[in-house]
Coordinates of C-alpha atoms in Angstrom, one line a residue:
X24 CA -43.0 62.3 173.7
X25 CA -40.9 63.2 170.7
X26 CA -38.6 66.2 170.8
X27 CA -36.8 66.6 167.5
X28 CA -33.8 68.8 168.2
X29 CA -32.7 69.3 164.6
X30 CA -34.0 69.0 161.1
X31 CA -33.1 65.6 159.4
X32 CA -31.6 65.7 156.0
X33 CA -33.4 63.8 153.2
X34 CA -30.4 61.5 153.0
X35 CA -30.8 60.3 156.6
X36 CA -34.1 58.4 156.1
X37 CA -35.7 56.1 153.5
X38 CA -39.0 57.3 151.9
X39 CA -41.3 54.9 150.0
X40 CA -40.2 52.2 152.4
X41 CA -42.3 49.8 154.5
X42 CA -41.3 49.8 158.2
X43 CA -42.7 49.3 161.7
X44 CA -43.8 52.5 163.4
X45 CA -43.3 52.5 167.2
X46 CA -46.5 53.5 169.1
X47 CA -46.4 53.3 172.9
X48 CA -50.1 52.8 173.2
X49 CA -50.9 50.6 170.1
X50 CA -47.6 48.8 169.9
X51 CA -45.7 48.4 166.6
X52 CA -47.8 49.6 163.6
X53 CA -47.1 48.3 160.0
X54 CA -46.5 51.5 158.0
X55 CA -45.1 53.0 154.8
X56 CA -43.1 56.2 154.8
X57 CA -43.9 58.7 152.1
X58 CA -43.2 62.4 151.4
X59 CA -45.6 64.6 153.4
X60 CA -47.2 66.1 150.3
X61 CA -47.9 62.6 149.0
X62 CA -49.4 61.6 152.3
X63 CA -51.8 64.5 152.3
X64 CA -52.9 63.7 148.7
X65 CA -53.4 60.0 149.5
X66 CA -55.4 60.9 152.6
X67 CA -57.8 62.9 150.5
X68 CA -58.0 60.3 147.8
X69 CA -58.8 57.6 150.3
X70 CA -61.5 59.7 151.8
X71 CA -63.1 59.8 148.4
X72 CA -62.7 56.0 148.0
X73 CA -64.3 55.6 151.4
X74 CA -67.3 57.7 150.3
X75 CA -67.7 55.6 147.2
X76 CA -67.5 52.4 149.3
X77 CA -70.3 53.7 151.6
X78 CA -72.5 54.6 148.6
X79 CA -72.2 51.0 147.4
X80 CA -72.9 49.8 150.9
X81 CA -76.1 51.8 151.1
X82 CA -77.1 50.6 147.7
X83 CA -76.8 47.0 148.9
X84 CA -78.4 47.7 152.2
X85 CA -81.4 49.6 151.0
X86 CA -81.7 47.2 148.0
X87 CA -82.2 44.3 150.4
X88 CA -84.5 46.2 152.7
X89 CA -86.7 47.5 149.9
X90 CA -86.8 44.1 148.1
X91 CA -88.1 42.5 151.3
X92 CA -90.6 45.3 151.6
X93 CA -91.8 44.9 148.0
X94 CA -92.3 41.2 148.6
X95 CA -94.5 41.9 151.6
X96 CA -96.5 44.5 149.6
X97 CA -97.1 42.3 146.6
X98 CA -100.5 43.1 145.1
X99 CA -100.7 46.5 146.9
X100 CA -99.5 50.0 146.2
X101 CA -96.1 50.9 147.6
X102 CA -95.6 53.7 150.1
X103 CA -94.4 56.9 148.3
X104 CA -91.4 56.8 150.7
X105 CA -90.0 53.7 149.0
X106 CA -88.8 55.4 145.7
X107 CA -87.4 58.4 147.6
X108 CA -85.3 56.1 149.7
X109 CA -83.9 54.3 146.7
X110 CA -83.3 57.3 144.4
X111 CA -81.5 59.3 147.1
X112 CA -79.4 56.6 148.6
X113 CA -76.2 58.3 147.5
X114 CA -77.1 61.6 149.3
X115 CA -78.1 60.7 152.8
X116 CA -78.8 64.2 154.0
X117 CA -81.2 64.6 151.1
X118 CA -82.6 61.2 151.9
X119 CA -83.3 62.3 155.5
X120 CA -85.0 65.4 154.4
X121 CA -87.0 63.5 151.7
X122 CA -88.0 60.8 154.2
X123 CA -89.2 63.4 156.7
X124 CA -91.2 65.3 154.1
X125 CA -92.9 62.1 152.9
X126 CA -93.6 61.0 156.4
X127 CA -95.3 64.4 157.2
X128 CA -97.4 64.3 154.0
X129 CA -98.6 60.7 154.2
X130 CA -100.2 58.8 157.0
X131 CA -97.4 57.8 159.4
X132 CA -96.9 54.1 159.8
X133 CA -94.5 52.1 161.9
X134 CA -92.5 51.0 158.8
X135 CA -92.2 54.6 157.6
X136 CA -91.0 55.8 161.0
X137 CA -88.5 52.9 161.1
X138 CA -87.2 53.9 157.7
X139 CA -86.8 57.5 158.8
X140 CA -84.8 56.4 161.9
X141 CA -82.7 54.2 159.6
X142 CA -82.0 57.2 157.3
X143 CA -80.9 59.3 160.3
X144 CA -78.7 56.5 161.6
X145 CA -77.1 56.0 158.2
X146 CA -76.3 59.7 157.9
X147 CA -74.8 59.8 161.4
X148 CA -72.8 56.6 160.6
X149 CA -71.4 58.1 157.4
X150 CA -70.3 61.3 159.1
X151 CA -68.7 59.4 162.0
X152 CA -66.9 57.2 159.5
X153 CA -65.5 60.3 157.8
X154 CA -64.1 61.5 161.1
X155 CA -62.8 58.2 162.6
X156 CA -61.3 56.5 159.5
X157 CA -58.9 59.1 158.1
X158 CA -56.6 59.0 161.2
X159 CA -56.3 55.3 160.6
X160 CA -54.8 56.1 157.1
X161 CA -52.3 58.8 158.1
X162 CA -50.9 57.8 161.5
X163 CA -51.4 60.7 163.9
X164 CA -48.2 62.7 164.7
X165 CA -46.2 60.1 162.8
X166 CA -43.8 62.3 160.8
X167 CA -41.4 59.4 160.8
X168 CA -39.4 57.2 158.4
X169 CA -36.9 54.4 158.8
X170 CA -33.3 55.6 159.2
X171 CA -30.9 55.2 156.3
X172 CA -28.2 52.7 157.6
X173 CA -25.5 54.6 155.7
X174 CA -26.3 57.8 157.7
X175 CA -25.6 56.3 161.1
X176 CA -22.5 57.3 162.9
X177 CA -21.6 56.1 166.4
X178 CA -18.3 57.4 167.8
X179 CA -16.1 54.5 168.9
X180 CA -14.6 55.7 172.2
X181 CA -12.3 52.7 172.7
X182 CA -8.5 53.2 172.6
X183 CA -8.6 56.9 171.8
X184 CA -5.5 59.0 172.2
X185 CA -5.4 62.6 173.3
X186 CA -6.2 63.9 169.8
X187 CA -9.0 61.4 169.5
X188 CA -10.6 62.5 172.8
X189 CA -10.4 66.1 171.7
X190 CA -12.0 65.3 168.4
X191 CA -14.7 63.2 170.1
X192 CA -15.6 66.1 172.5
X193 CA -16.0 68.4 169.5
X194 CA -18.2 65.9 167.7
X195 CA -20.6 65.3 170.7
X196 CA -20.9 68.8 172.1
X197 CA -23.5 69.9 169.5
X198 CA -26.1 67.2 170.4
X199 CA -25.9 68.2 174.1
X200 CA -26.3 71.9 173.1
X201 CA -29.4 70.9 171.1
X202 CA -30.8 69.0 174.1
X203 CA -30.2 72.1 176.3
X204 CA -32.1 74.2 173.7
X205 CA -35.1 71.9 174.0
X206 CA -35.5 72.7 177.7
X207 CA -37.4 75.8 176.6
X208 CA -40.4 73.5 175.8
X209 CA -41.8 74.5 179.2
X210 CA -44.6 72.7 181.0
X211 CA -44.8 69.8 178.6
X212 CA -41.2 68.9 179.3
X213 CA -41.5 69.5 183.0
X214 CA -44.2 66.9 183.1
X215 CA -41.8 64.3 181.7
X216 CA -39.2 64.7 184.5
X217 CA -39.6 64.5 188.3
X218 CA -37.5 66.7 190.5
X219 CA -38.2 67.2 194.2
X220 CA -37.9 70.4 196.2
X221 CA -34.8 70.5 198.3
X222 CA -35.2 68.5 201.5
X223 CA -33.1 69.9 204.4
X224 CA -30.9 67.4 206.2
X225 CA -29.6 69.9 208.7
X226 CA -26.9 72.6 208.8
X227 CA -23.2 72.8 209.1
X228 CA -21.4 74.5 211.9
X229 CA -21.1 77.6 209.6
X230 CA -24.9 77.7 209.2
X231 CA -24.9 76.2 205.6
X232 CA -27.9 74.1 204.7
X233 CA -27.4 70.5 203.8
X234 CA -29.9 69.7 201.0
X235 CA -31.0 66.6 199.3
X236 CA -32.8 66.7 195.9
X237 CA -34.3 63.7 194.1
X238 CA -34.9 63.4 190.4
X239 CA -36.1 60.9 187.8
X240 CA -37.6 60.3 184.4
X241 CA -38.5 57.4 182.1
X242 CA -37.8 56.9 178.4
X243 CA -39.5 54.3 176.3
X244 CA -38.5 52.5 173.1
X245 CA -41.3 54.6 171.4
X246 CA -39.6 57.8 172.6
X247 CA -36.3 56.6 171.2
X248 CA -37.8 55.4 167.9
X249 CA -37.2 51.7 168.3
X250 CA -39.3 50.0 165.6
X251 CA -40.0 46.6 167.1
X252 CA -39.9 47.3 170.9
X253 CA -41.8 50.5 171.7
X254 CA -42.6 49.3 175.2
X255 CA -38.9 48.8 176.2
X256 CA -38.4 51.2 179.1
X257 CA -35.4 52.9 180.7
X258 CA -36.3 54.2 184.2
X259 CA -33.8 56.7 185.7
X260 CA -33.9 57.7 189.4
X261 CA -31.3 59.7 191.2
X262 CA -30.5 61.8 194.2
X263 CA -28.0 64.5 195.1
X264 CA -26.8 65.8 198.4
X265 CA -24.7 68.9 199.1
X266 CA -21.3 67.6 200.4
X267 CA -19.3 69.9 202.6
X268 CA -16.7 67.4 203.8
X269 CA -14.8 67.3 200.5
X270 CA -13.6 70.9 201.0
X271 CA -9.9 70.9 202.0
X272 CA -8.4 74.4 202.1
X273 CA -8.5 77.9 200.6
X274 CA -5.3 79.5 199.2
X275 CA -4.8 83.2 198.4
X276 CA -3.0 84.3 195.2
X277 CA -1.6 87.7 194.3
X278 CA -1.4 88.4 190.6
X279 CA 0.7 90.8 188.7
X280 CA -1.7 93.7 189.3
X281 CA -1.5 93.1 193.1
X282 CA -5.1 91.8 193.0
X283 CA -5.9 89.1 195.5
X284 CA -7.6 85.9 194.3
X285 CA -8.6 83.0 196.4
X286 CA -8.9 79.3 195.3
X287 CA -10.8 76.6 197.1
X288 CA -9.4 73.0 197.0
X289 CA -11.5 69.9 197.2
X290 CA -10.9 66.1 197.3
X291 CA -13.5 64.5 195.1
X292 CA -15.3 61.7 196.8
X293 CA -13.1 62.6 199.8
X294 CA -10.3 60.6 198.3
X295 CA -7.1 62.3 199.6
X296 CA -4.9 59.9 197.6
X297 CA -5.8 61.8 194.5
X298 CA -4.8 65.4 193.5
X299 CA -7.2 68.0 194.9
X300 CA -9.4 70.0 192.5
X301 CA -9.5 73.8 192.7
X302 CA -12.2 76.3 191.8
X303 CA -11.6 80.1 191.6
X304 CA -12.2 83.2 189.5
X305 CA -9.7 81.8 187.0
X306 CA -12.5 79.5 185.9
X307 CA -14.4 82.4 184.5
X308 CA -16.2 85.5 185.7
X309 CA -19.5 83.7 185.6
X310 CA -20.4 80.7 187.8
X311 CA -19.3 77.4 186.3
X312 CA -19.5 73.7 187.3
X313 CA -17.2 70.8 186.8
X314 CA -18.5 67.3 186.5
X315 CA -17.0 63.9 187.6
X316 CA -18.0 60.3 187.3
X317 CA -17.5 58.0 190.3
X318 CA -16.0 54.5 190.4
X319 CA -17.6 53.4 193.7
X320 CA -21.1 51.9 193.2
X321 CA -23.6 50.8 195.8
X322 CA -26.5 48.4 195.6
X323 CA -29.4 49.8 193.5
X324 CA -32.5 48.1 192.1
X325 CA -30.1 45.6 190.5
X326 CA -26.5 44.8 191.7
X327 CA -24.9 46.8 188.9
X328 CA -27.6 49.4 188.1
X329 CA -26.3 52.1 190.4
X330 CA -23.7 54.7 189.4
X331 CA -22.3 57.9 191.0
X332 CA -21.4 61.3 189.7
X333 CA -20.5 64.6 191.2
X334 CA -20.4 68.3 190.4
X335 CA -18.2 71.1 191.8
X336 CA -19.4 74.6 191.4
X337 CA -17.0 77.6 190.9
X338 CA -19.1 80.5 192.2
X339 CA -17.0 82.0 195.1
X340 CA -15.9 85.6 194.8
X341 CA -18.4 86.4 192.1
X342 CA -20.3 89.7 192.6
X343 CA -24.1 89.6 192.7
X344 CA -26.9 92.1 192.3
X345 CA -28.8 90.5 195.2
X346 CA -28.3 88.3 198.3
X347 CA -28.8 84.6 198.6
X348 CA -28.7 81.8 201.1
X349 CA -28.6 78.9 198.6
X350 CA -25.8 76.4 199.3
X351 CA -24.1 77.1 195.9
X352 CA -24.7 80.9 195.9
X353 CA -24.6 82.0 199.5
X354 CA -23.5 85.6 199.7
X355 CA -22.1 88.2 202.1
X356 CA -21.5 91.9 201.9
X357 CA -19.0 92.9 199.2
X358 CA -15.7 94.3 200.6
X359 CA -16.0 97.4 198.4
X360 CA -19.3 99.4 198.3
X361 CA -20.7 99.3 194.9
X362 CA -24.2 100.6 194.0
X363 CA -24.4 97.9 191.2
X364 CA -23.2 94.9 193.1
X365 CA -23.3 95.0 196.9
X366 CA -22.9 91.2 197.5
X367 CA -20.3 88.6 196.8
X368 CA -20.5 84.8 196.9
X369 CA -18.7 83.2 199.9
X370 CA -16.0 80.6 199.6
X371 CA -16.2 77.0 200.7
X372 CA -19.3 76.2 198.5
X373 CA -20.3 72.5 198.8
X374 CA -19.8 69.9 196.2
X375 CA -22.8 67.9 194.9
X376 CA -22.6 64.2 195.5
X377 CA -25.1 62.1 193.5
X378 CA -26.1 58.6 192.6
X379 CA -28.2 57.4 189.7
X380 CA -30.0 54.1 189.2
X381 CA -30.6 53.1 185.5
X382 CA -33.0 50.1 185.1
X383 CA -34.1 48.7 181.7
X384 CA -37.5 46.9 181.8
X385 CA -39.3 44.7 179.2
X386 CA -42.4 42.7 180.0
X387 CA -41.9 43.1 183.8
X388 CA -38.3 41.9 183.6
X389 CA -35.4 44.1 184.5
X390 CA -31.7 44.4 183.5
X391 CA -28.9 46.9 183.1
X392 CA -27.7 48.3 179.8
X393 CA -24.9 45.8 179.4
X394 CA -27.2 42.8 180.0
X395 CA -30.1 43.6 177.6
X396 CA -29.7 40.3 175.9
X397 CA -30.9 38.5 179.0
X398 CA -34.4 40.0 178.9
X399 CA -36.9 37.4 177.7
X400 CA -38.5 38.2 174.4
X401 CA -36.2 41.2 173.7
X402 CA -34.2 40.4 170.6
X403 CA -32.3 43.6 169.9
X404 CA -29.6 43.3 167.3
X405 CA -26.0 43.3 168.4
X406 CA -25.5 46.6 166.7
X407 CA -28.3 48.3 168.7
X408 CA -27.1 46.9 172.0
X409 CA -23.6 48.1 171.3
X410 CA -25.1 51.6 170.6
X411 CA -27.0 51.7 173.8
X412 CA -24.0 50.6 175.8
X413 CA -21.8 53.2 174.2
X414 CA -24.2 56.1 174.7
X415 CA -26.0 55.2 178.0
X416 CA -23.4 53.3 180.1
X417 CA -22.7 56.4 182.3
X418 CA -25.3 58.8 183.8
X419 CA -26.6 61.0 181.0
X420 CA -26.9 64.0 183.3
X421 CA -23.1 63.9 183.9
X422 CA -22.4 63.7 180.2
X423 CA -24.7 66.7 179.5
X424 CA -23.0 68.8 182.2
X425 CA -19.5 67.9 181.1
X426 CA -20.2 68.8 177.4
X427 CA -22.1 72.0 178.1
X428 CA -19.3 73.6 180.0
X429 CA -20.0 77.2 180.9
X430 CA -23.7 76.8 179.7
X431 CA -24.5 74.0 182.1
X432 CA -25.8 76.2 185.0
X433 CA -29.0 78.2 184.8
X434 CA -27.3 80.9 186.9
X435 CA -25.1 81.9 183.9
X436 CA -28.2 83.2 182.2
X437 CA -28.6 85.9 184.8
X438 CA -25.1 87.3 184.4
X439 CA -24.4 90.7 182.9
X440 CA -20.7 91.1 182.1
X441 CA -19.0 90.0 185.4
X442 CA -22.0 90.3 187.8
X443 CA -24.8 87.8 188.1
X444 CA -28.0 87.5 190.2
X445 CA -27.4 85.1 193.1
X446 CA -30.9 85.8 194.5
X447 CA -32.5 84.4 191.3
X448 CA -30.1 81.4 191.2
X449 CA -30.3 78.1 193.1
X450 CA -28.9 74.6 193.1
X451 CA -32.4 73.3 192.4
X452 CA -32.8 75.4 189.3
X453 CA -29.4 74.3 188.0
X454 CA -30.2 70.6 188.6
X455 CA -33.7 70.9 187.0
X456 CA -32.1 72.3 183.9
X457 CA -29.6 69.5 183.7
X458 CA -32.3 66.8 184.3
X459 CA -34.4 68.1 181.5
X460 CA -31.5 68.3 179.1
X461 CA -30.5 64.7 180.1
X462 CA -34.0 63.5 179.4
X463 CA -34.0 65.0 175.9
X464 CA -30.5 63.7 175.2
X465 CA -31.7 60.2 176.3
X466 CA -34.8 60.0 174.1
X467 CA -32.8 61.4 171.1
X468 CA -29.8 59.1 171.6
X469 CA -30.6 57.2 168.4
X470 CA -32.0 60.0 166.2
X471 CA -28.9 62.1 167.0
X472 CA -26.7 59.4 165.4
X473 CA -27.6 60.8 161.9
X474 CA -26.6 64.4 162.7
X475 CA -22.8 64.0 163.1
X476 CA -20.6 65.8 160.6
X477 CA -18.5 63.6 158.3
X478 CA -15.2 62.7 160.1
X479 CA -12.4 60.1 160.1
X480 CA -10.9 61.2 163.4
X481 CA -13.0 58.8 165.5
X482 CA -14.0 55.3 164.0
X483 CA -17.6 54.4 163.4
X484 CA -18.9 51.8 165.8
X485 CA -21.9 51.1 163.5
X486 CA -19.8 49.6 160.7
X487 CA -17.9 46.3 160.4
X488 CA -14.4 45.6 159.1
X489 CA -15.6 46.0 155.5
X490 CA -17.1 49.4 156.3
X491 CA -20.6 48.1 155.9
X492 CA -23.4 48.8 158.5
X493 CA -24.0 46.0 161.0
X494 CA -27.2 44.0 160.5
X495 CA -30.1 45.5 162.6
X496 CA -28.2 48.6 163.5
X497 CA -30.9 50.7 161.6
X498 CA -34.0 49.2 163.4
X499 CA -35.2 52.7 164.5
X500 CA -36.9 55.7 162.9
X501 CA -36.1 59.3 162.6
X502 CA -38.6 62.2 162.7
X503 CA -38.9 64.9 160.0
X504 CA -41.8 67.2 159.1
X505 CA -41.1 66.3 155.4
X506 CA -42.4 62.7 155.7
X507 CA -45.5 61.0 156.8
X508 CA -46.3 57.4 157.9
X509 CA -49.3 55.7 156.4
X510 CA -50.9 52.6 157.9
X511 CA -50.3 49.7 155.7
X512 CA -53.4 47.9 156.9
X513 CA -55.6 51.0 156.1
X514 CA -54.2 51.6 152.7
X515 CA -54.8 48.0 151.7
X516 CA -58.1 47.4 153.5
X517 CA -60.0 50.5 152.3
X518 CA -59.6 49.9 148.5
X519 CA -60.3 46.2 149.1
X520 CA -63.5 46.9 150.9
X521 CA -64.5 49.3 148.1
X522 CA -63.8 46.7 145.4
X523 CA -65.7 44.0 147.3
X524 CA -68.8 46.2 147.9
X525 CA -68.7 47.4 144.3
X526 CA -68.7 43.8 142.9
X527 CA -71.3 42.7 145.4
X528 CA -73.6 45.6 144.4
X529 CA -73.3 44.7 140.7
X530 CA -74.1 41.1 141.3
X531 CA -77.0 41.7 143.6
X532 CA -78.6 44.5 141.5
X533 CA -78.1 42.8 138.1
X534 CA -78.1 39.0 138.5
X535 CA -80.3 38.3 141.5
X536 CA -84.0 38.9 142.3
X537 CA -83.0 42.0 144.1
X538 CA -82.7 43.7 140.7
X539 CA -86.4 44.3 140.8
X540 CA -85.6 47.2 143.2
X541 CA -84.2 49.1 140.2
X542 CA -87.7 49.7 139.0
X543 CA -87.8 52.4 141.7
X544 CA -85.2 54.4 139.8
X545 CA -87.9 57.0 139.0
X546 CA -90.6 58.0 141.5
X547 CA -93.3 57.9 138.8
X548 CA -92.7 54.2 137.9
X549 CA -94.0 52.7 141.1
X550 CA -97.2 51.8 139.2
X551 CA -95.2 49.4 137.1
X552 CA -94.8 47.0 139.9
X553 CA -98.5 46.9 140.9
X554 CA -100.5 43.8 140.1
X555 CA -103.5 44.0 137.7
X556 CA -106.7 45.6 139.0
X557 CA -110.2 43.8 139.2
X558 CA -112.3 43.1 136.0
X559 CA -114.7 45.9 136.7
X560 CA -112.0 48.4 136.5
X561 CA -110.7 46.8 133.3
X562 CA -114.2 47.0 131.7
X563 CA -114.4 50.7 132.6
X564 CA -111.0 51.2 131.0
X565 CA -112.1 49.3 127.9
X566 CA -115.2 51.5 127.5
X567 CA -113.1 54.6 128.0
X568 CA -110.8 53.3 125.3
X569 CA -113.7 52.8 122.8
X570 CA -114.9 56.3 123.5
X571 CA -111.5 57.7 123.0
X572 CA -111.2 55.8 119.6
X573 CA -114.6 57.2 118.5
X574 CA -113.5 60.7 119.4
X575 CA -110.3 60.1 117.6
X576 CA -112.2 59.0 114.4
X577 CA -114.3 62.2 114.4
X578 CA -111.3 64.3 114.9
X579 CA -109.6 62.6 111.9
X580 CA -112.7 63.3 109.7
X581 CA -112.7 66.9 110.7
X582 CA -109.1 67.2 110.0
X583 CA -109.6 65.7 106.5
X584 CA -112.3 68.3 105.7
X585 CA -110.1 71.1 106.8
X586 CA -107.3 69.8 104.6
X587 CA -109.6 69.7 101.5
X588 CA -110.8 73.2 102.1
X589 CA -107.3 74.4 102.5
X590 CA -106.3 72.7 99.1
X591 CA -109.2 74.4 97.3
X592 CA -108.4 77.8 98.7
X593 CA -104.8 77.4 97.6
X594 CA -105.8 76.5 94.0
X595 CA -108.1 79.5 93.8
X596 CA -105.4 81.8 95.1
X597 CA -103.0 80.4 92.5
X598 CA -105.4 81.0 89.7
X599 CA -106.0 84.6 90.8
X600 CA -102.4 85.4 91.0
X601 CA -101.5 83.9 87.6
X602 CA -104.5 85.2 85.6
X603 CA -104.1 88.0 82.9
X604 CA -107.1 90.0 84.2
X605 CA -105.6 91.2 87.4
X606 CA -105.8 94.8 88.3
X607 CA -102.1 95.3 87.9
X608 CA -102.2 93.7 84.4
X609 CA -105.0 96.1 83.3
X610 CA -103.1 99.2 84.5
X611 CA -99.9 98.1 82.7
X612 CA -101.8 97.4 79.4
X613 CA -103.5 100.9 79.4
X614 CA -100.1 102.5 80.0
X615 CA -98.6 100.8 76.9
X616 CA -101.4 101.9 74.6
X617 CA -101.0 105.5 75.7
X618 CA -97.3 105.4 74.9
X619 CA -98.0 104.2 71.4

């Protein structure tokens, strides 16, 4: 599953570049990245090339079939279906109709019926090819291109001072906010993560429920965009338990306005040698959580694959529209009657103690993020392994919660001003929101590396001492709706097949005995390939020819007589028109005499 959380700039990827597209089902696919508009145009052009290749194929196929048929029919008249098949080989639907018409008008024969079935199969095959082949050219849902190495930025967290840590937090917060925004994807995203309903482990002496909630998800190399290893898999499994024993005491404070404020104090991990952590209304009017990473690890799937993290909620003394018995939002009656908020969250809310097991797998072999080089067959570059260790060496869910701050809890979305809805809030809903955001942040851990703003506050881990990208650090892809990935195999194979079929059709139909089939180019020329008829028929034709010659001689004589008569008539007419004794001449002569 690919969830692009932000639009990639044109400068972050390389178009017109050959690369390996990671497909989880088909494995690495040899591809070329092109602009989306070019990809659509090439897809249409290749569909036309495919049609032309099929026309040549049918010419070869029907040429061979009809040539064999003509050899078998030597000395006999051909079936009228034969020229129809040949003349309409480029339009299969017309060929089917023509074959059916011929079959219904002539006496059906097994050969004619077989040819009709062949026409139908050819037409179905061509339509199926037009549906199945185009997806092989334009890789489905592959709006991807190889990343530009110069666009990669990996914050180097080693040896950072106070100003460096502050700058780092500001740099990384946007990518976690983008991940949180993707949690609105709904059911599709929920299917990618597993989170159990709360399992009750009992109650405390105060009647609070002790809950355990399990979660998990998997991210593959294809999800992350790894070019060469799409089947590399990171499996995350974790579990959280509400922890009441970390609570230490509650203190009451009186501010300048004589308002009473309480603060609950906790020892994280129950370690009383450290300073206690307090939560109170001073943290904000809306519920808020603080996140911690643990140093104590226990045995997981691998000796070093398990890590711990914790969360402390600050929800006590917040007013609510409704009541709740959830461990983080358990309410009681408000001390002051208010028609808007009649409930208030009780103090002593439990902490959340969690463990998480991160296991990397490749070809049935497991490792942790810092020992990826031990996996047989996995040859990740040093640059990529350094990136994975920098980004995924601590539980991602803890990183998400820490950077989201006040936006981490789902309960904050129910707040209006200083009152929230405790009845609509739960520790399960908050944890589900965090797990989904952690999954999105995990699969985008590489593509987010091109979205950092330019900075010099924190060094770039992806560059060497000469400020050049490390070798292999760019062995992943980024997604953008402005690019498309074309299958290299398809864009080479289809024109090659067309050229081969075209040359083969020219050779077979012009320089081999199969060229005799070209005599069927007109339906009326089928008689040209018949053998001579018996002598009796030839004598009859000779007599008919003599009769025709006699008739022609008579017609010529009559024509000559008509021409002579026409010549005489023309001469007489000329003499009449040119003579001085015409009627018009006599009238003109009489008029002249009268004038004198």
